[in-house]
Short mmCIF file of C-alpha atoms in Angstrom, two decimals:
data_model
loop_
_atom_site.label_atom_id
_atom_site.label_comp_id
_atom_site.label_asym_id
_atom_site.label_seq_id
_atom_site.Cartn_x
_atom_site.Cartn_y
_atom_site.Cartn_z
CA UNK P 95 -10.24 27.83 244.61
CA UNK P 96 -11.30 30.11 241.88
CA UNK P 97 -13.40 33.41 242.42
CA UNK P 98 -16.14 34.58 239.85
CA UNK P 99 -14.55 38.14 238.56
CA UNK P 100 -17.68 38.36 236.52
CA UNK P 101 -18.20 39.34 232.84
CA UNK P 102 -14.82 41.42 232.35
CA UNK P 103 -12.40 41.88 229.72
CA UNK P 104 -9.26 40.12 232.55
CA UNK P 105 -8.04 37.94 229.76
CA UNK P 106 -3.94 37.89 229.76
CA UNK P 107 -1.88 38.84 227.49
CA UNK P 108 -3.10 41.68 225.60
CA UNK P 109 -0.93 43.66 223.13
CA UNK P 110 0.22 47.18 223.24
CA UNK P 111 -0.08 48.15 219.77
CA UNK P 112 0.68 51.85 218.55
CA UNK P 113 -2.21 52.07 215.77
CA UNK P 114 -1.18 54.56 212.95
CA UNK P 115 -3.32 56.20 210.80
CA UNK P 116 -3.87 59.05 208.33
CA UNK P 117 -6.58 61.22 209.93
CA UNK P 118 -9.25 62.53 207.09
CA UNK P 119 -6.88 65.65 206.98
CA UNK P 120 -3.76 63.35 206.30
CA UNK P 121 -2.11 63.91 209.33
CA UNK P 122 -0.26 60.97 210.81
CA UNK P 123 -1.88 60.02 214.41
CA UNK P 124 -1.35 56.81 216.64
CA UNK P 125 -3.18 55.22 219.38
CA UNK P 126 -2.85 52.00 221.69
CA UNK P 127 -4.87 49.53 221.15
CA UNK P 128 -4.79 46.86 223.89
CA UNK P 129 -7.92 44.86 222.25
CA UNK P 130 -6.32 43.17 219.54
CA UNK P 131 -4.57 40.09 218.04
CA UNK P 132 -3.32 38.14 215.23
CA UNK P 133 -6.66 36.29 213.54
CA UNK P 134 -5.68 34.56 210.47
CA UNK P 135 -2.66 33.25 208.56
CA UNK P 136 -3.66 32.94 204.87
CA UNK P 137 -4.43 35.55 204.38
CA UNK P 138 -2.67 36.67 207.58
CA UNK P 139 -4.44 39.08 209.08
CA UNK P 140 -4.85 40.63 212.75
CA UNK P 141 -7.87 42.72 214.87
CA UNK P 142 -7.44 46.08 216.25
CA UNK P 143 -10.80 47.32 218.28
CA UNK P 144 -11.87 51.10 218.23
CA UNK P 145 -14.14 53.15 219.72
CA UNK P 146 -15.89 55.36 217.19
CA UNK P 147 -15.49 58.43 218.79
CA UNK P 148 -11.45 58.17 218.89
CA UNK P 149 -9.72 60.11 216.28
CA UNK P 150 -8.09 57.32 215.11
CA UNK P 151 -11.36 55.52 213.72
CA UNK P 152 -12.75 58.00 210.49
CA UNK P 153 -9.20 58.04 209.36
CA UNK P 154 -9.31 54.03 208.80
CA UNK P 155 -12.14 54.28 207.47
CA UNK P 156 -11.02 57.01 204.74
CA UNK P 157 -8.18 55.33 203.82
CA UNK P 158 -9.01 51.55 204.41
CA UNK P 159 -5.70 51.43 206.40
CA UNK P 160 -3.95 51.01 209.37
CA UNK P 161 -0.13 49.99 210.77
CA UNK P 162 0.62 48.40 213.80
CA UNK P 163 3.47 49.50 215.44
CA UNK P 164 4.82 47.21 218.58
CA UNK P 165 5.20 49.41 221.48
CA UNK P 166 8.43 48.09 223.89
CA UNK P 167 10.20 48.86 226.79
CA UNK P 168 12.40 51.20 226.20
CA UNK P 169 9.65 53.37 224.61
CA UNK P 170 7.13 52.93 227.06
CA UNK P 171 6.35 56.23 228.36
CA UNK P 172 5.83 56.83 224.72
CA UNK P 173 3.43 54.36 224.47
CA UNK P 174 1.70 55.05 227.29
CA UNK P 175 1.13 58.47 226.12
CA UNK P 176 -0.36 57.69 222.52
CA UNK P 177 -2.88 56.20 224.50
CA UNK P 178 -3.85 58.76 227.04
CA UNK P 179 -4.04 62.14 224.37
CA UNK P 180 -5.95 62.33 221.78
CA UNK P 181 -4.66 63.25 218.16
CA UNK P 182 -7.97 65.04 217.67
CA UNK P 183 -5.79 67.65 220.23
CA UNK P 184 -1.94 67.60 219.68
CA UNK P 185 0.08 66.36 217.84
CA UNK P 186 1.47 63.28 219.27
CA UNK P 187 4.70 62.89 217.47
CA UNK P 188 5.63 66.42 217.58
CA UNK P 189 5.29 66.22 221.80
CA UNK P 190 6.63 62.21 221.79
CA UNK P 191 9.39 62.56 219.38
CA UNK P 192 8.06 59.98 217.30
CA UNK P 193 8.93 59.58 213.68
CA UNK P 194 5.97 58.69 211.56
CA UNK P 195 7.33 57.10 208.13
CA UNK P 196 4.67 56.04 205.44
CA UNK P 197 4.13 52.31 205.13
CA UNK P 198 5.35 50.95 201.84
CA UNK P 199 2.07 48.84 201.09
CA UNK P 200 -0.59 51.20 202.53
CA UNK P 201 -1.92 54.22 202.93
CA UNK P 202 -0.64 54.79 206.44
CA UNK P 203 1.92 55.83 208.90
CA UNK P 204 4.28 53.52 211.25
CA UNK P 205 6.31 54.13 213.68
CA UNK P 206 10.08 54.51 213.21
CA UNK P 207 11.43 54.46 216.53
CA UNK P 208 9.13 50.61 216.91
CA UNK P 209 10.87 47.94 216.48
CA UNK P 210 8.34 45.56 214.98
CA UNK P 211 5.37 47.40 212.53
CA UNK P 212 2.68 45.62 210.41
CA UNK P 213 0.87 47.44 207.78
CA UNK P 214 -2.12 45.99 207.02
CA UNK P 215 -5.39 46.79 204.90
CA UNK P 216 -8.62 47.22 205.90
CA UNK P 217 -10.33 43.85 205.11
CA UNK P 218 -13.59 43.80 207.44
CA UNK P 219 -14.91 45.71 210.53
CA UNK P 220 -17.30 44.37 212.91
CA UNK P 221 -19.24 46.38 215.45
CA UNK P 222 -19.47 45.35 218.21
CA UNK P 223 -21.35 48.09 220.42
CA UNK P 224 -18.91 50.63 222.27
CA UNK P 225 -15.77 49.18 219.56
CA UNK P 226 -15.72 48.29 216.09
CA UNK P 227 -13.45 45.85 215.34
CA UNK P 228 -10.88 46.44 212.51
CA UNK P 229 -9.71 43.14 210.52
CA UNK P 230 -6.49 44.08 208.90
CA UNK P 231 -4.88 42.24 205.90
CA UNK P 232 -1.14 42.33 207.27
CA UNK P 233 0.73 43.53 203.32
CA UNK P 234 4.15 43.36 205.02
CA UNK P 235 5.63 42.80 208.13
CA UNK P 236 8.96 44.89 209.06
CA UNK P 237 11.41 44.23 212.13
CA UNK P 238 15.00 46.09 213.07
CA UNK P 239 17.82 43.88 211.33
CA UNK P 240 19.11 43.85 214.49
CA UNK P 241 16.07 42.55 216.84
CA UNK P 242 15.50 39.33 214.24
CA UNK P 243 16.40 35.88 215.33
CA UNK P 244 18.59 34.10 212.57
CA UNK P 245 17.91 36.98 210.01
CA UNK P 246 14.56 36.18 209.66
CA UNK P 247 12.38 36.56 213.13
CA UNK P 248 11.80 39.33 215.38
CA UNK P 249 13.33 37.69 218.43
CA UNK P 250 10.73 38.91 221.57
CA UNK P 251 13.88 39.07 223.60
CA UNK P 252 15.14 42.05 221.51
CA UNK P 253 11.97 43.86 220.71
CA UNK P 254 10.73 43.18 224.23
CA UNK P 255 7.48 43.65 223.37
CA UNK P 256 5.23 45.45 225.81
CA UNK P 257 2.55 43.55 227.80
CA UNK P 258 -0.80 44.91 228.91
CA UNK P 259 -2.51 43.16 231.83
CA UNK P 260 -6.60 44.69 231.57
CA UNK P 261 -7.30 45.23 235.76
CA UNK P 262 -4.08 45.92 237.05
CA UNK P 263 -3.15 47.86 234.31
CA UNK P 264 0.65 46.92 234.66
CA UNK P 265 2.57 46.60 231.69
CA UNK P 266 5.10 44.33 231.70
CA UNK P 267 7.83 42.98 228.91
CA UNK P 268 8.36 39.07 227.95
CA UNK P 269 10.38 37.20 230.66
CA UNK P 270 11.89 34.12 231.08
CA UNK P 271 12.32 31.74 228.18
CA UNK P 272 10.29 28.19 229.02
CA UNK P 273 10.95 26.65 225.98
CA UNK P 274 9.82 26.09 222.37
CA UNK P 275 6.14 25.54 221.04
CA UNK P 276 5.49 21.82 219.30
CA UNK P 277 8.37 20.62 221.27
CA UNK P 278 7.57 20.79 225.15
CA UNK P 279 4.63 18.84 224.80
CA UNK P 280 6.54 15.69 223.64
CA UNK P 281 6.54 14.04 226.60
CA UNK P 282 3.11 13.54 226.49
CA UNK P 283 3.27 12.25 223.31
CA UNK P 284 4.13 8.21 223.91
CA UNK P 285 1.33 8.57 226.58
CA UNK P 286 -1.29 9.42 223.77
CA UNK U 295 17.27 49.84 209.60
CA UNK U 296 13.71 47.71 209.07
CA UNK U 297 14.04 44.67 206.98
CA UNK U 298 10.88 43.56 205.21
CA UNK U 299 9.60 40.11 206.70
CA UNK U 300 6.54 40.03 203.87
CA UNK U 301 3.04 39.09 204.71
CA UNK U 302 3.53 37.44 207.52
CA UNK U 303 1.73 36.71 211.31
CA UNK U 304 4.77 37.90 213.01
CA UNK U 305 3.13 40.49 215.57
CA UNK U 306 3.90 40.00 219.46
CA UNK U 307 2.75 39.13 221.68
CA UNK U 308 0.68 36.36 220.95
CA UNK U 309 -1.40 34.23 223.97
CA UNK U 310 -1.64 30.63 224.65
CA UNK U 311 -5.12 30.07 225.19
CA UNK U 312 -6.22 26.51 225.64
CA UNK U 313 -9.68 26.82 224.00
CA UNK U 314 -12.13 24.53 225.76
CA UNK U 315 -15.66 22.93 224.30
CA UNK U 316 -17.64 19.92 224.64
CA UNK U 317 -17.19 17.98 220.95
CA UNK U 318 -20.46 16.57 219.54
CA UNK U 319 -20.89 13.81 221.26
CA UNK U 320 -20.30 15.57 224.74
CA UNK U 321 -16.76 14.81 225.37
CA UNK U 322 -14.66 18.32 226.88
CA UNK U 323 -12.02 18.77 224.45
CA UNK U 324 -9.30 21.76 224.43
CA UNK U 325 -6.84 23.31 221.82
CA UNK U 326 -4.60 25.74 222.06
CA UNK U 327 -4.89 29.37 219.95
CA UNK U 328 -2.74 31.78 219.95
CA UNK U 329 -4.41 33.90 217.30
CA UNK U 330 -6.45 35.72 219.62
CA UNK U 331 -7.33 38.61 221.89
CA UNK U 332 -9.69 40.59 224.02
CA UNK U 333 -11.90 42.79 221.10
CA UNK U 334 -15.00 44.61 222.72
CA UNK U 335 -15.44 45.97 226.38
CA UNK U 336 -19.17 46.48 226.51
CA UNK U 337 -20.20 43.43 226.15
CA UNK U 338 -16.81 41.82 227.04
CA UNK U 339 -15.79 39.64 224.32
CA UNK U 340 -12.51 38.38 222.62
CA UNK U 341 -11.80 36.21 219.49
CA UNK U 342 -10.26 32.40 219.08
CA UNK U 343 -9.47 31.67 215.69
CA UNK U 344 -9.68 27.97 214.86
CA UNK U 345 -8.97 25.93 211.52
CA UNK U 346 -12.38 24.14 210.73
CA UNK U 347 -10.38 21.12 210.23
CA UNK U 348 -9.75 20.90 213.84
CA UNK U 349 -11.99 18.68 216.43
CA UNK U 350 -13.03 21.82 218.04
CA UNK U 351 -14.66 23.45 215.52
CA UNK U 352 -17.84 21.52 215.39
CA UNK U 353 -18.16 21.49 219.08
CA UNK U 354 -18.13 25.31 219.55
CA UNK U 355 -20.83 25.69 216.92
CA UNK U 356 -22.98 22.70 218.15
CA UNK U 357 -22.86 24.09 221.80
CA UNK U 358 -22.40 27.62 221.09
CA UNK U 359 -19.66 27.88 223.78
CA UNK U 360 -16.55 27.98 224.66
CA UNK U 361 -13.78 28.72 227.25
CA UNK U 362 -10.19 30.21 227.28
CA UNK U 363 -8.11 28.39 230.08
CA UNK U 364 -4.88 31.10 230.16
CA UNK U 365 -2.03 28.61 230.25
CA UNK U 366 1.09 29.53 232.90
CA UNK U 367 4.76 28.80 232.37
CA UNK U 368 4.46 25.59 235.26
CA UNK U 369 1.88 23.94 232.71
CA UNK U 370 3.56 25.06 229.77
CA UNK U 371 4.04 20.73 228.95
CA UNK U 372 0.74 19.94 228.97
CA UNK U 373 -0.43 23.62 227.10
CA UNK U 374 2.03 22.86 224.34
CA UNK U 375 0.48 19.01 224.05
CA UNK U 376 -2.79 20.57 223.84
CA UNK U 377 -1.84 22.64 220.60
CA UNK U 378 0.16 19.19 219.30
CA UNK U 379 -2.50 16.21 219.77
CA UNK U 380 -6.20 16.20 217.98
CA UNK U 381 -9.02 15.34 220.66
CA UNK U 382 -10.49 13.56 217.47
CA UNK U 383 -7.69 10.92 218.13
CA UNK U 384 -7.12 11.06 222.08
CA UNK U 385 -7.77 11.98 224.99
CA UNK U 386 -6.20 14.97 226.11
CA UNK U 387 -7.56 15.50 229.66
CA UNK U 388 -6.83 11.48 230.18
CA UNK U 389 -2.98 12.04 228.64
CA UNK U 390 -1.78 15.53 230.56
CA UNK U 391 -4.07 14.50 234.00
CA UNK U 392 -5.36 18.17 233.42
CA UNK U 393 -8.85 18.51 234.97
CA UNK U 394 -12.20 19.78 232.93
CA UNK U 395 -14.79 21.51 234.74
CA UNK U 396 -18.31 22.44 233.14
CA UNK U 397 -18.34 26.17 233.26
CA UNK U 398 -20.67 28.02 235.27
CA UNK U 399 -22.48 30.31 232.42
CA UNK U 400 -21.71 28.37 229.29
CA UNK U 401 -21.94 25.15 227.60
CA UNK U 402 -18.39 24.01 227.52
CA UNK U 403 -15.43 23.03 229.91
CA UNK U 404 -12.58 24.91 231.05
CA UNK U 405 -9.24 23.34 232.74
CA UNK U 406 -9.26 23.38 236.52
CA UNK U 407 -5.47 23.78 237.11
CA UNK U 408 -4.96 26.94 234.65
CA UNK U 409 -5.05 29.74 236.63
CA UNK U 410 -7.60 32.37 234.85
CA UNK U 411 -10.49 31.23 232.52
CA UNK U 412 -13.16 33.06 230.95
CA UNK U 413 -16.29 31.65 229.88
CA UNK U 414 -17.55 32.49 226.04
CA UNK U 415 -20.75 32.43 224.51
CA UNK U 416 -20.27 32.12 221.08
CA UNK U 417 -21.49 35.73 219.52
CA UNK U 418 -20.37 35.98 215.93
CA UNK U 419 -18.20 33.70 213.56
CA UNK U 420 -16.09 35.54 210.43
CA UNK U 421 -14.51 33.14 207.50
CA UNK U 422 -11.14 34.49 207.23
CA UNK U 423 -10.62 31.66 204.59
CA UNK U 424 -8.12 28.85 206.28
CA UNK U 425 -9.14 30.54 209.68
CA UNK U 426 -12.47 31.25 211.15
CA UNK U 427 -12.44 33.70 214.10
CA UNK U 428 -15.16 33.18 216.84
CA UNK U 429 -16.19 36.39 218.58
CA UNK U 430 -17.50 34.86 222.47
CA UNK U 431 -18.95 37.38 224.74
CA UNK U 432 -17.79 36.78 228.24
CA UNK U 433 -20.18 35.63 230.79
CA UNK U 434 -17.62 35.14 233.69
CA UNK U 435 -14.05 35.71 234.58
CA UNK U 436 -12.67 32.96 236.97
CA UNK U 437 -9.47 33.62 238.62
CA UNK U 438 -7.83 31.22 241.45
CA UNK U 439 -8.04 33.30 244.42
CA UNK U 440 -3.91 33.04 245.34
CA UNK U 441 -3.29 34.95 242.17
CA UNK U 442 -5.41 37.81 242.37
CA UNK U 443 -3.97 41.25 243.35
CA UNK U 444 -6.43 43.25 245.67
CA UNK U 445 -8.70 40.24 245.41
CA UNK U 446 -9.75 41.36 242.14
CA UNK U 447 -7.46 42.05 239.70
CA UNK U 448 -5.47 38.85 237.75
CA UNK U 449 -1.36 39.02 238.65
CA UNK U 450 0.34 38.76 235.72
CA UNK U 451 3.33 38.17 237.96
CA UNK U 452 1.12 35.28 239.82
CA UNK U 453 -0.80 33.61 236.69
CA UNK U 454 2.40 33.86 234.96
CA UNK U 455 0.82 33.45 231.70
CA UNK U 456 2.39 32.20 228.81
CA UNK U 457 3.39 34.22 225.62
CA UNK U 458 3.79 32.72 222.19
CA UNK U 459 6.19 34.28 220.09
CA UNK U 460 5.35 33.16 216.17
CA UNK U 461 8.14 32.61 213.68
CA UNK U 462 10.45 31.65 217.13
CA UNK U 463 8.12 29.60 218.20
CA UNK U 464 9.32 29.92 221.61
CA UNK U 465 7.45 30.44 225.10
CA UNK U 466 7.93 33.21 226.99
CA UNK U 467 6.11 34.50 230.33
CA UNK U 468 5.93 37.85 231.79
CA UNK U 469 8.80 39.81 232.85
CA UNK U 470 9.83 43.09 234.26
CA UNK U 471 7.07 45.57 235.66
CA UNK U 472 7.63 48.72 233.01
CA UNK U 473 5.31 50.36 234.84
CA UNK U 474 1.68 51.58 234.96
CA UNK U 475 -0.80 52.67 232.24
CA UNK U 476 -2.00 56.13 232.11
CA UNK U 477 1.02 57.13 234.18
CA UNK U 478 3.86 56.42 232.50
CA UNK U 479 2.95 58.60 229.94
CA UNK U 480 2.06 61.61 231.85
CA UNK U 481 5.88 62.72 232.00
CA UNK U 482 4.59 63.93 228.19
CA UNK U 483 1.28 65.29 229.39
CA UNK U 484 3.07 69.15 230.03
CA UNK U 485 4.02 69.22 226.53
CA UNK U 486 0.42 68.24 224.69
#
C-alpha cells in the first residue's frame, strides 16, 4: 500500500557533489550539491542547482565555470562539512585539508583528495525559484588510475561514491553488485 | 595520480528511473533514465532527459506528465528491460507483468510494484541537442508504507534503489550507512 508523502523532493539517489568554484575574488570555494545529475551525452553535460544567496553562485557566474568533485566515503566528514559552512566565512580547505588544484579545461578549482572530478562549462542556467539550475558542459572527466575499471572507468566500487537520501538525510555508499545494465533484462527479451 | 577520461558522462551516481507516460494514443508506457536528478526544492522538481527518438517523448509533451517509478535491486530484470525494449514495438507492462497505475495528480502512469514514485507535471523542456531534459514539478511523493522510516521518510536501506554506474554499466544498490548529513561534518565545525 503506498502513502501520499506529498509534493517533496524524496526522489532516491541523489549525488553528493563537492561544487568548486572561483569566488569573484578568485578564491577557490566548494559546496555540496545534492540536486544534480548527468543531463546530456553529446554534448555531455550535467545539472548542479544553487541557491543564489550561496557563495558558490556569483563565482559561476563570473567565470562561467564550475568542477564537480565526487565526494566518497572515506572523505565524508569532509563532505559533509563543505556543505554545512559557508565559503563566504572560512576557508574551507584551509579547515578540511582539502587541496584545491585548477581544472585543466576551465576556469575552476577541483578537488585533489576526490577521486572522480568533472570540469565542466557553464552552458545554460535555469531558475527555477529558490535554485537556479547550472547546465555544465563536462570539458574533461578525471578519475584516480587506480579507482578505474580496465584502465578506462571509474569503477563505483573503488570511488565508492557517496549517496544522499533527501528525508532521512543518510548518506550511504554503493552496495552490492546486481548485475550489468542491457544485459539483466534479457530474459524478457524472447517474451517481447 | 588523475588520468584524463575526456568529455565524457562518467559522474556517479547515476539513478534508474523508470520514466512513466501515457503515449499518444493512451497506452502507459515506461523507459528507463538515468540522466537525471532532483533540481529545485521550492517547487519540488527534478529532470528526465529523454532522446526524442524514443516512444516516450511524444507522450510526455502530449499529456504534459510524467512519473519516476525508483527501480529496487529485486526488480532490477524487469527495470533493465524497460531501458532495452521500445513501447513503440511492445508491450512492456504485458512482457515484465509490472503493473501501471494512473497517478493521482498527473496525467501519466507510474509502476505499482516499484517502491517510491513521484508524480511530474511537465514544467520546462531544454534542447541539449541529442538529449532533451524535462524539468517536472512534483505534485506527489508515493512511498509503499513497509519502506518508510518514521512513516515518512523513504529507506534507502528498504527501497533499495538501484544505482547506475555509466561507462561500467553495472547495477549497484545502496550500501553502508556513512553516516548523517549536517553531522558528520561538525567534527570540522571548531576549526571554521
Amino acid at each position: 500500500m503506498k502513502k501520499s508523502l506529498g509534493p517533496n523532493t524524496l526522489a532516491q539517489p541523489a549525488p553528493v557533489w563537492a561544487v568548486g568554484s572561483y569566488d569573484e575574488s578568485g578564491k577557490p570555494n566548494a559546496m555540496i550539491a545534492a540536486w544534480g545529475g548527468i543531463c546530456g551525452s553529446d554534448p555531455a553535460c550535467l545539472t548542479v542547482s544553487v541557491r543564489p544567496s550561496r557563495h558558490t553562485y556569483a563565482g559561476i557566474l563570473k567565470h562561467k565555470a564550475f568542477t564537480v568533485s565526487v565526494s566518497s566515503a572515506p572523505l565524508a566528514a569532509e563532505a559533509d562539512f563543505l556543505g554545512m559552512a559557508s565559503g563566504d566565512k572560512v576557508d574551507k580547505f584551509a579547515v578540511t585539508g582539502l587541496t584545491p588544484v585548477k581544472a585543466e579545461f576551465v576556469d575552476a578549482p577541483y578537488i585533489e583528495e576526490f577521486p572522480l572530478v568533472i570540469e565542466c562549462e557553464l552552458k545554460e542556467t535555469v531558475d527555477l525559484n529558490v535554485h537556479v539550475m547550472f547546465v555544465g558542459e563536462i570539458k574533461d572527466v578525471k578519475c584516480d588510475e587506480d579507482k578505474l575499471a580496465d584502465g578506462k572507468y571509474p569503477d563505483p566500487e573503488k570511488v565508492l561514491p557517496l549517496i544522499f537520501s533527501p528525508g532521512t538525510r543518510a548518506y550511504h555508499t554503493v552496495g552490492e553488485r546486481i548485475g550489468r545494465g542491457f544485459d539483466l533484462g534479457k530474459k524478457f527479451l524472447k517474451k517481447g
